Coordinates of C-alpha atoms and ligand atoms in Angstrom, one line a residue:
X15 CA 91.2 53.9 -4.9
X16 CA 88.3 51.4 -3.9
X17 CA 87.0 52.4 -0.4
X18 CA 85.2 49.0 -0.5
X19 CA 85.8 45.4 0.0
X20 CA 86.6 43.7 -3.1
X21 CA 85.9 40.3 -3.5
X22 CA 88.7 37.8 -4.2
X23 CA 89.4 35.5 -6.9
X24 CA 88.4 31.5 -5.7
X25 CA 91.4 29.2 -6.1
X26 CA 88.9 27.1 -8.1
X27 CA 88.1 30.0 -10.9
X28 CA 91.8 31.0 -10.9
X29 CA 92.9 28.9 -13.7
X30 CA 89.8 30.8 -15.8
X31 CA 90.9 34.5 -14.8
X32 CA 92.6 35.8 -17.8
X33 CA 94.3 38.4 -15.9
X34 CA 96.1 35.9 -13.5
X35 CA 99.2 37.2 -12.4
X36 CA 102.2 34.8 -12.5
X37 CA 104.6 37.2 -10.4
X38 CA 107.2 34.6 -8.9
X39 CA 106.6 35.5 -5.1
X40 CA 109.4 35.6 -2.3
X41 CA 108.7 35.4 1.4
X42 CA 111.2 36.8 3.7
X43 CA 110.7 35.7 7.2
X44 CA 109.0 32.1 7.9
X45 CA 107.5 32.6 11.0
X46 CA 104.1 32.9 12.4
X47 CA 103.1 35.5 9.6
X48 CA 105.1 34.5 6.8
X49 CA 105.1 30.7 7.0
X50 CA 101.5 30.4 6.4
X51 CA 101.5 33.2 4.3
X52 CA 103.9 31.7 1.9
X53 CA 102.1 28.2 2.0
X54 CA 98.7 30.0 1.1
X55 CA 100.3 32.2 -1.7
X56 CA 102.2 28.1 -2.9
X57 CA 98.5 26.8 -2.7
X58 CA 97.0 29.2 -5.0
X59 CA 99.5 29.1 -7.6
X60 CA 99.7 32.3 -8.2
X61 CA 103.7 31.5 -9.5
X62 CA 106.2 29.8 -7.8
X63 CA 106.9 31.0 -4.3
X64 CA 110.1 30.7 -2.4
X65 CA 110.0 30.6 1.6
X66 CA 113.3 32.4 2.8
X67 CA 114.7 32.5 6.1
X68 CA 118.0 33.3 8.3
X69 CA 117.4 31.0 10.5
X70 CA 119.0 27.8 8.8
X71 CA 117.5 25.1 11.1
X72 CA 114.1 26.5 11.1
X73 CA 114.3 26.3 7.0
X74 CA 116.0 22.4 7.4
X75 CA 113.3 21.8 10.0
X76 CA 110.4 22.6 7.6
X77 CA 112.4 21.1 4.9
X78 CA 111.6 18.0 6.9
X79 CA 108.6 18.7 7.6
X80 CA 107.7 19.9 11.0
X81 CA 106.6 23.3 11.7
X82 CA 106.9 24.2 15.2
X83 CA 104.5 27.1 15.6
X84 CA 102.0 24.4 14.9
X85 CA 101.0 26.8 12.0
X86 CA 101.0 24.4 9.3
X87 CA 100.8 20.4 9.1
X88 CA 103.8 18.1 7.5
X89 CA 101.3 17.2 5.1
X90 CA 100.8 20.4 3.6
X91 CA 103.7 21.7 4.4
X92 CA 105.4 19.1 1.5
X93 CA 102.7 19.0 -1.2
X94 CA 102.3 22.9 -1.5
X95 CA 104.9 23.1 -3.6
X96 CA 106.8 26.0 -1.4
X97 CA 110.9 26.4 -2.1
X98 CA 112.2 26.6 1.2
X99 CA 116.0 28.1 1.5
X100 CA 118.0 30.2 3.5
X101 CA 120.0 30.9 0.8
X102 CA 119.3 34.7 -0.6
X103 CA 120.6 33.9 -4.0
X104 CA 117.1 32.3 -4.7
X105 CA 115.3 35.2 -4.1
X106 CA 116.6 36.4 -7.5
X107 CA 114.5 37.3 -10.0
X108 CA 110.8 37.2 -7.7
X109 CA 108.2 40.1 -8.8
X110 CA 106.9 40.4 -5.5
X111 CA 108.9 40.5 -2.6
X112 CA 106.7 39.8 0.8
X113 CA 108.3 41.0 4.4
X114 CA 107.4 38.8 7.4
X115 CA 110.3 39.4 9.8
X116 CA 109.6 40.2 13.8
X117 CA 109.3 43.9 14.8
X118 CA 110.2 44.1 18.4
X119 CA 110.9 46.7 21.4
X120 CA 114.1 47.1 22.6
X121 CA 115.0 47.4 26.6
X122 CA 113.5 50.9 26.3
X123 CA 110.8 49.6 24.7
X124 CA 111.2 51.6 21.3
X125 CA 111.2 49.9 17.7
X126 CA 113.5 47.6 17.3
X127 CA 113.8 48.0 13.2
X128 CA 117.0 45.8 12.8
X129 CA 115.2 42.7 11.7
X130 CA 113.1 45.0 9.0
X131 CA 116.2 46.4 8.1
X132 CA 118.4 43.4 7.8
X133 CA 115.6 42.3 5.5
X134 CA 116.2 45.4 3.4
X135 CA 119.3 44.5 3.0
X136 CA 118.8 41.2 1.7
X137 CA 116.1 42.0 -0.6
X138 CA 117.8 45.2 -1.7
X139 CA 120.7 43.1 -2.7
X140 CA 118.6 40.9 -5.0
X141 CA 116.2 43.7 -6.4
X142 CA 117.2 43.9 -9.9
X143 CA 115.7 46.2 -12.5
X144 CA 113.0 44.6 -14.3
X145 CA 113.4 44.3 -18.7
X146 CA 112.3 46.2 -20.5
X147 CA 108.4 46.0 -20.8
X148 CA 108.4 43.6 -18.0
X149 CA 106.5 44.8 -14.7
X150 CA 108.8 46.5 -12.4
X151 CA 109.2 44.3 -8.5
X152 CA 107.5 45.2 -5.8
X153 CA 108.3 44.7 -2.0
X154 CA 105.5 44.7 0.2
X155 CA 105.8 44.8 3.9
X156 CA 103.3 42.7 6.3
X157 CA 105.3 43.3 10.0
X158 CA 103.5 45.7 12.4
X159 CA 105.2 49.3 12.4
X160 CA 104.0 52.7 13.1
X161 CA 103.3 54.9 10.1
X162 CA 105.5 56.3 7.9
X163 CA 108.3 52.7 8.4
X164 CA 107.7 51.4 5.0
X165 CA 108.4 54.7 2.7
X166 CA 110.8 56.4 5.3
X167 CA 113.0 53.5 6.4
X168 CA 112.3 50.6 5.0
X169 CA 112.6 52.5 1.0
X170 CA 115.6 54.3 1.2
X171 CA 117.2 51.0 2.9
X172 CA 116.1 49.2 -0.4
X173 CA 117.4 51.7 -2.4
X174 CA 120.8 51.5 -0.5
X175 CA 121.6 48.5 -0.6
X176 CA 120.0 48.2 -4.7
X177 CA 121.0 51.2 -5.9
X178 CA 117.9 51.4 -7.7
X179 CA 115.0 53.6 -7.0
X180 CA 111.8 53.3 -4.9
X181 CA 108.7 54.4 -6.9
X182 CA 110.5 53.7 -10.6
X183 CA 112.7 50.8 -10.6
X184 CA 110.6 48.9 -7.7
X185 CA 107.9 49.8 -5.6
X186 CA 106.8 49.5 -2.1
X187 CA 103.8 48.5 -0.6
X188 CA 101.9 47.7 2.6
X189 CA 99.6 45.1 3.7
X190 CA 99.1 44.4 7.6
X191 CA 99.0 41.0 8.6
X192 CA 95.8 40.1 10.9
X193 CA 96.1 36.2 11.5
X194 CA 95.7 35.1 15.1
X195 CA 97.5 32.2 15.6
X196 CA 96.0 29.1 17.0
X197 CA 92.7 30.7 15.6
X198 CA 91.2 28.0 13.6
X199 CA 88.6 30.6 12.1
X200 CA 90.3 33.2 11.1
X201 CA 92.7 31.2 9.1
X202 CA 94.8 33.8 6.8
X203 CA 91.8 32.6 3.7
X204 CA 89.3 33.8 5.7
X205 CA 90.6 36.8 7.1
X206 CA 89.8 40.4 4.3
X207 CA 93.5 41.7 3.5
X208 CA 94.1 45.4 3.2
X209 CA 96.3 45.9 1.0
X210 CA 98.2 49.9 -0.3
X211 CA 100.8 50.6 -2.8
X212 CA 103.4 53.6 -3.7
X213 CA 100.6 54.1 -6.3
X214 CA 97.2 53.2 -7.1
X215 CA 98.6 50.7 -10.1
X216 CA 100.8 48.7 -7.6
X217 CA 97.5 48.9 -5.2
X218 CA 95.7 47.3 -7.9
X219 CA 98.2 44.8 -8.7
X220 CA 98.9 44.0 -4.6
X221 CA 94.9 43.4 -5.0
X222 CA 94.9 41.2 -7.7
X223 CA 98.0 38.8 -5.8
X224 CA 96.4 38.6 -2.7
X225 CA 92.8 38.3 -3.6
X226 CA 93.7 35.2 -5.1
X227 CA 94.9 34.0 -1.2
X228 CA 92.2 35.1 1.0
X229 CA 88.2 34.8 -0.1
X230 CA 87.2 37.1 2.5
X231 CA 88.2 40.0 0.2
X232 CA 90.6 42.6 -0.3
X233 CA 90.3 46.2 1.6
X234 CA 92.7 48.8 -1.0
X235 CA 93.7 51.7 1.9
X236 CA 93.9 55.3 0.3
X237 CA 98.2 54.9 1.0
X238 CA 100.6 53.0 2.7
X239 CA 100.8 55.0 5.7
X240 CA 97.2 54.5 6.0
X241 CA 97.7 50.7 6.3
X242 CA 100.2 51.2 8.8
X243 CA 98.6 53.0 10.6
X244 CA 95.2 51.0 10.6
X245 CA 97.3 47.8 11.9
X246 CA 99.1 49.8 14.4
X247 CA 95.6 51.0 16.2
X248 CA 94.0 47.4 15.9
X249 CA 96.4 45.8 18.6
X250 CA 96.3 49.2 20.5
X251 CA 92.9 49.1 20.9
X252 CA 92.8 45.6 22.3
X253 CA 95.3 46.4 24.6
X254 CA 93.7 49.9 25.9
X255 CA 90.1 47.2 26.2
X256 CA 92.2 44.4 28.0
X257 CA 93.8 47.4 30.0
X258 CA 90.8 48.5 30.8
X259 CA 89.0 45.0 32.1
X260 CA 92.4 44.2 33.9
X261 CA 91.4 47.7 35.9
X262 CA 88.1 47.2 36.9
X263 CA 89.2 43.5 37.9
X264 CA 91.4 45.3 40.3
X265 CA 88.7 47.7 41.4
X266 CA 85.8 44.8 42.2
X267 CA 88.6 42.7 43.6
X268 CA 88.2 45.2 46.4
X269 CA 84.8 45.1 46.4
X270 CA 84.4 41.5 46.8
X271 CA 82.9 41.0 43.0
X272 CA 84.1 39.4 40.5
X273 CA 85.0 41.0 37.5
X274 CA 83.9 37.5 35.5
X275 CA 80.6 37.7 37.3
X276 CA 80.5 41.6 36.1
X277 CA 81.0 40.8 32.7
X278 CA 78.5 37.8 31.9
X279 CA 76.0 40.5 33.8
X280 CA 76.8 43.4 31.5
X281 CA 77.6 41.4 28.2
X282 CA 73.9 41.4 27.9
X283 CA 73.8 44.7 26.2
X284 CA 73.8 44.9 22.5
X285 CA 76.9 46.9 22.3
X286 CA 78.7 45.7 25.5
X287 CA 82.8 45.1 24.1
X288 CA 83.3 41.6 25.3
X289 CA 87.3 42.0 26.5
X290 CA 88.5 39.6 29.4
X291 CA 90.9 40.1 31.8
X292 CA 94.4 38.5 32.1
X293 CA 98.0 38.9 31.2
X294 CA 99.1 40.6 27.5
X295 CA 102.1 38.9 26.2
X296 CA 103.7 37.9 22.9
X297 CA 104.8 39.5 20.0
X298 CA 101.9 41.7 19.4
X299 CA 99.4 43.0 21.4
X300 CA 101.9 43.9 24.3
X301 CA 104.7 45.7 21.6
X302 CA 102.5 47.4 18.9
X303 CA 101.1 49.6 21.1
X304 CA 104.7 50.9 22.1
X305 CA 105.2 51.8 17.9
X306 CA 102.5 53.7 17.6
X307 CA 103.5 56.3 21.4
X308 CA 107.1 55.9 19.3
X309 CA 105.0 57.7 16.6
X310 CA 103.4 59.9 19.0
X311 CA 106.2 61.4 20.9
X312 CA 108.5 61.9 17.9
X313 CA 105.0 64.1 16.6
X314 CA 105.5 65.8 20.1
X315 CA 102.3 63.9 21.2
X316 CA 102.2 62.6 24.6
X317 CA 100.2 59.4 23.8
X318 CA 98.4 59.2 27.4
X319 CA 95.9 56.4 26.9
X320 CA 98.7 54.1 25.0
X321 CA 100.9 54.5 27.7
X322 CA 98.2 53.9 30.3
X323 CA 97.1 50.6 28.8
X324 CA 100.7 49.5 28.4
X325 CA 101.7 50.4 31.9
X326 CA 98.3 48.4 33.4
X327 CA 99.1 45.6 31.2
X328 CA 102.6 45.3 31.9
X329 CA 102.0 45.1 35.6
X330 CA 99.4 42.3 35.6
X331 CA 101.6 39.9 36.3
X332 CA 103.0 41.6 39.7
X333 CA 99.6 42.5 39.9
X334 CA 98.3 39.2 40.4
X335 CA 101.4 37.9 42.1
X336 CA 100.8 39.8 45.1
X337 CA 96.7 38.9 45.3
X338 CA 97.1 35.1 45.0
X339 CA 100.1 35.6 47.6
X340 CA 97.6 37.2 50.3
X341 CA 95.0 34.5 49.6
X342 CA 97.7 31.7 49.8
X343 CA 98.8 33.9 53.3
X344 CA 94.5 34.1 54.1
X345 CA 94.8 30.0 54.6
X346 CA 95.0 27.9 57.6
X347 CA 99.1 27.7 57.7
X348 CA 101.2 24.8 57.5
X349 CA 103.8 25.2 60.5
X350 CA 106.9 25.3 58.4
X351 CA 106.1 24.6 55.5
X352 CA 107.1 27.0 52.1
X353 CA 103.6 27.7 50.3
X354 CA 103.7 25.8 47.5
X355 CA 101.7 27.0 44.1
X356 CA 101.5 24.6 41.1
X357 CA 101.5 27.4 37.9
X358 CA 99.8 26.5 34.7
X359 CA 100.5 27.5 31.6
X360 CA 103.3 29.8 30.5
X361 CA 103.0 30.3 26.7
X362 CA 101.3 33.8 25.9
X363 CA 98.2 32.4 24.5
X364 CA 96.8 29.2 24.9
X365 CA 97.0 26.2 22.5
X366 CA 99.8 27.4 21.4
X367 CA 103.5 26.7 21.2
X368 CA 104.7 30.4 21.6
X369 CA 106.9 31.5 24.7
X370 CA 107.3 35.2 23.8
X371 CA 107.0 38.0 25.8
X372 CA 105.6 35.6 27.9
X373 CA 103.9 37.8 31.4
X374 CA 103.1 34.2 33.5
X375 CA 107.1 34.7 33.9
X376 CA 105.7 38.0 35.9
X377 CA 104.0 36.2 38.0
X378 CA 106.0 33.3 38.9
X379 CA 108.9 35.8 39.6
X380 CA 106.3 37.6 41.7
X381 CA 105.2 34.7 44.1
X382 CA 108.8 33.5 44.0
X383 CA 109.5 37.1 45.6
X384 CA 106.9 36.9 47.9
X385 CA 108.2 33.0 49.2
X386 CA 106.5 30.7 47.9
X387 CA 108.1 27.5 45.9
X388 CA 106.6 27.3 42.4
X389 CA 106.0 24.6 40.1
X390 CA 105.3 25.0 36.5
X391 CA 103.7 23.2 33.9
X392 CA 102.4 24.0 30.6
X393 CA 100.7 21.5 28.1
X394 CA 101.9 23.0 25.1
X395 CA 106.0 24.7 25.6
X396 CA 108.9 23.1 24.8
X397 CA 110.8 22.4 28.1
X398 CA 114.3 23.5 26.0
X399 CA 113.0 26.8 25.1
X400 CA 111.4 27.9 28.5
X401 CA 115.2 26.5 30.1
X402 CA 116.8 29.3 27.0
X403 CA 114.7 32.2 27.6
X404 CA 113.8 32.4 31.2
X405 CA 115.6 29.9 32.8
X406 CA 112.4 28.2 34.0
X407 CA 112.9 24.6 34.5
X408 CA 109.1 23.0 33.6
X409 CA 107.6 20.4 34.9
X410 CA 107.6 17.6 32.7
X411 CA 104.2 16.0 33.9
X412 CA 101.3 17.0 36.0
X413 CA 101.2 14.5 39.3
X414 CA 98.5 12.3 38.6
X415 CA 97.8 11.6 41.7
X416 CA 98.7 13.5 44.9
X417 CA 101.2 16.9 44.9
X418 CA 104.7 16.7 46.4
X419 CA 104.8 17.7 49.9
X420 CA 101.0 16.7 50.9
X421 CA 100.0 19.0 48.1
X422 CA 99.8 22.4 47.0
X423 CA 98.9 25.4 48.8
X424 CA 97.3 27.3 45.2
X425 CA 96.8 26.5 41.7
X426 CA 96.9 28.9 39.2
X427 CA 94.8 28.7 36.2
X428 CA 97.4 31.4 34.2
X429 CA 96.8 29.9 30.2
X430 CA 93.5 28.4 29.2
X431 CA 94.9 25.2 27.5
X432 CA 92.2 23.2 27.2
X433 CA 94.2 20.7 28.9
X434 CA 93.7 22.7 32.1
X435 CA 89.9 23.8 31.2
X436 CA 89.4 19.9 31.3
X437 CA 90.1 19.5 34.8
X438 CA 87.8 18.3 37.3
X439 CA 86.8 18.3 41.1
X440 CA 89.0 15.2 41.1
X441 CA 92.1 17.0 39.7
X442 CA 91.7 19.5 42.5
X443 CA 90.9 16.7 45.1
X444 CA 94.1 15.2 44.1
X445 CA 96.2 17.9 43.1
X446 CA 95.6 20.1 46.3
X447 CA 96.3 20.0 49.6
X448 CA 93.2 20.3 52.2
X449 CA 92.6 23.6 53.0
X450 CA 94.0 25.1 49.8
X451 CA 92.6 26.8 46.9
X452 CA 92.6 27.3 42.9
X453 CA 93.4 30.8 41.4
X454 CA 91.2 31.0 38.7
X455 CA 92.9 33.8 36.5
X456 CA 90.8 33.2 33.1
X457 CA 87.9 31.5 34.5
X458 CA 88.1 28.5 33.3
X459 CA 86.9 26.6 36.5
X460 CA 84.0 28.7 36.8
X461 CA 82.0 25.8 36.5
X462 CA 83.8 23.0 38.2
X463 CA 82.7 21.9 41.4
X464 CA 85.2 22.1 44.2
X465 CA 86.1 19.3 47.0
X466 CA 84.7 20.6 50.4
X467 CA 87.6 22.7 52.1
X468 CA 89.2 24.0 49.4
X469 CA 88.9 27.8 48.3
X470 CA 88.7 29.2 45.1
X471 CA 89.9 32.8 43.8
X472 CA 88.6 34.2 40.8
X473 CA 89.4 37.7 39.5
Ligands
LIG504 N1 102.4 36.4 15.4 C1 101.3 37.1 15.2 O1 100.2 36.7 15.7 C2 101.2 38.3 14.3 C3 100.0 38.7 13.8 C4 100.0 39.8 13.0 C5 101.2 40.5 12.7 N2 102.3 40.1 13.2 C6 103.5 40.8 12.8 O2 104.2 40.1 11.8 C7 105.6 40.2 11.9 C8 106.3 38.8 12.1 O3 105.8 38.2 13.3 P1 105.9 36.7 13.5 O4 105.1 36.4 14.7 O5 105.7 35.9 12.3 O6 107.5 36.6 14.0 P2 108.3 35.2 14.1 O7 109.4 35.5 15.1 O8 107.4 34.1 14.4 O9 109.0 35.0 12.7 C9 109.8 35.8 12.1 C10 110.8 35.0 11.2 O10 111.6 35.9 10.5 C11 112.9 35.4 10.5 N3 113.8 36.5 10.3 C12 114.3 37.5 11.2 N4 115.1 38.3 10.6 C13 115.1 38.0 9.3 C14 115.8 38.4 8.2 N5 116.6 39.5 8.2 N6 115.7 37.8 7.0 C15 114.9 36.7 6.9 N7 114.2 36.2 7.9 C16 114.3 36.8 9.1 C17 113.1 34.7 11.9 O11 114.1 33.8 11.8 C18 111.7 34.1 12.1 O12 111.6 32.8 11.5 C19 105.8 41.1 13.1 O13 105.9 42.4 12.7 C20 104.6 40.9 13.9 O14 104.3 42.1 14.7 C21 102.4 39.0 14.0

């Protein structure tokens, strides 16, 4: 075992390295994780590499082209030479099989394994035993789970539906995934992989394969559980710091600071962790946590601190409903008049695409509660998929100039899309009515000068 980094392979001295590994590679799952997974493992040319998923009309759609996470361009998407299907009969015959499916929480919020093991079942049904003298297939899991998934579950599922056996006739293996999408940085080449295999051969091999897609380097943990279980704390632990910020927001709300203020004043020390406030949604961050207290509890573990974090988190959005509401209520009142709040942004993260688990839906619900009429907008959603998943009817276009009804009451800054961290004191002048105010959840306005008259609320 190699408790270091290793470094990878360039693409450009891959054609030199004698030891190059031509495994055909299979991706199963083309979404956030595996789509750009499966295009970096097609640009490297390691082998050929096939792109497989259920969903038929995301596979046509990237057959034509368009991608939309906003993960990969058309351009690339065509000329890396990536097999798209969603037919598993092409997943015959790969060496390495690479899991990318979602891992979610049910209403109780426990694991949700179906999608891991419907994957099992698939792949299990196109393991075949290698020939002899040929290198045996491995399937290597990238979704989030709690330690103990991959060898517990997700092996004896493969085994089942192959009727071959884990550890001889295939092998399993781990490897977390750590992109952030929309994170032009930390692109999936630039990001160090940590790799772990049934043994320390299929380790070194999982090394070899993926240090030829990421130059950052390849981590090999002592075992797979290991690997789990690193992934599994690395979204707790930014949900337990968010938690933690979204507390003391809620503390120096009372106290008439702001927590922004707070943190650009104590981000001068050295080892100050630079967390913001605001609301945890999407597919990670706000649902790994609940794997690893899954973990806990069935270990007789009552995972306090998890929990904690989770519960803070959850209730953000409420949270914030209820202090922009008694602002909104703190203003000079229009006699009959709804209060009317212009929301924006709904997506989980900003610049991107991606509606779920979304917690602005929280806090729309929340001021909806508390009376007020609410208009939403968000610069980067599709319209048709907020309508499916929370019936939330978005509007199409911001005003440009003057609100309906003389204006609104309160705009919410909820998503920092940069379209919204572009407006202006003559956005507010137009967008607002006099007397109102801007709720500045992610302070992004910190800086903007405001029209005389008109309030602004910052956590
Ligand atoms: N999105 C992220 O930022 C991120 C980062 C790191 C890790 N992860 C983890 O990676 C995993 C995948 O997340 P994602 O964001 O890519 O999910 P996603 O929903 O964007 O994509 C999953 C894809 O898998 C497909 N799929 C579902 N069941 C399938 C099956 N049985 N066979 C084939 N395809 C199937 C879906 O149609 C979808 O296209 C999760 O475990 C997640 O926690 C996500």
């Amino acid at each position: 075992m190699n408790t270091t980094v290793r470094p990878s392979a360039t693409m450009s001295d891959a054609g030199n390295d004698t030891s190059a590994d031509t495994t055909a590679i299979a991706v199963i799952g083309l979404g956030y994780v595996g789509l750009p997974l499966a295009v970096a493992a097609a640009q490297s040319e390691n082998g050929p590499v096939v792109g497989y998923d259920i969903n038929a009309e995301r596979v046509a759609a990237l057959k034509a082209g368009l991608d939309h996470t906003g993960q990969v361009d058309e351009a690339t998407l065509k000329s890396c030479g990536l097999v798209l299907t969603d037919d598993p009969a092409s997943l015959i015959g790969a060496g390495l099989y690479i899991v990318t499916v979602p891992t979610p929480v049910d209403a109780a919020k426990q694991p949700d394994l179906r999608p891991l093991q419907a994957a099992c079942q698939t792949v299990g049904e196109v393991l075949g035993r290698a020939p002899v003298g040929a290198m045996a297939p491995i399937v290597v899991f990238e979704s989030t789970v709690y330690p103990g998934v991959t060898e517990e579950i997700c092996g004896p599922a493969l085994e089942a539906a192959s009727g071959l056996r884990a550890g001889r006739d295939f092998f399993l293996g781990y490897s977390p995934e750590r992109i952030n999408p929309g994170d032009r940085f930390h692109t999936i080449d630039r990001i160090i992989k940590v790799v772990a295999g049934q043994t320390p051969e299929v380790a070194d091999r999982l090394a070899a394969l993926y240090g030829r897609i990421t130059c950052a380097g390849v981590y090999v943990a002592r075992d797979i559980r290991t690997a789990e279980a690193a992934k599994v704390i690395e979204n707790a632990q930014r949900d337990i710091n968010i938690a933690f910020i979204n507390e003391v927001a809620m503390i120096f709300g009372r106290l008439g600071l702001s927590v922004y203020d707070v943190l650009e004043a104590a981000r001068t020390k050295w080892n100050f962790l630079d967390f913001r406030p605001g609301l945890v949604g999407g597919h990670c961050i706000g649902v790994d946590p609940f794997y690893l207290a899954h973990c806990a509890q069935a270990l007789g573990h009552d995972p306090e601190i998890i929990l904690a974090g989770r519960r803070i988190n959850d209730g953000m959005g409420d949270y914030l409903a209820g202090w922009i509401a008694n602002h909104v209520a703190s203003l000079r009142p229009r006699p009959g008049r709804t209060p009317r709040t212009l929301v924006l942004g709904v997506t989980f993260k900003e610049n991107l695409p991606d509606l779920r688990n979304s917690k602005v839906i929280d806090l729309v619900h929340g001021l909806m509660e508390r009376g007020h009429a609410v208009d939403v907008h968000d610069s980067w959603a599709d319209p048709a998929e907020a309508a499916a998943i929370y019936d939330l009817t978005l509007r199409p276009t911001l005003p440009e100039s003057g609100a309906p009804d003389g204006g609104y009451d309160c705009i919410v800054g909820a998503v920092a899309h940069d379209a919204y961290r572009a407006f202006t004191t003559e956005t507010f002048a137009a967008l607002l009515r006099p007397g109102g105010g801007i709720a500045d959840i992610k302070g992004i306005w910190r800086d903007v000068e405001l029209p005389a008259g008109l309030h602004r609320w910052q956590l």
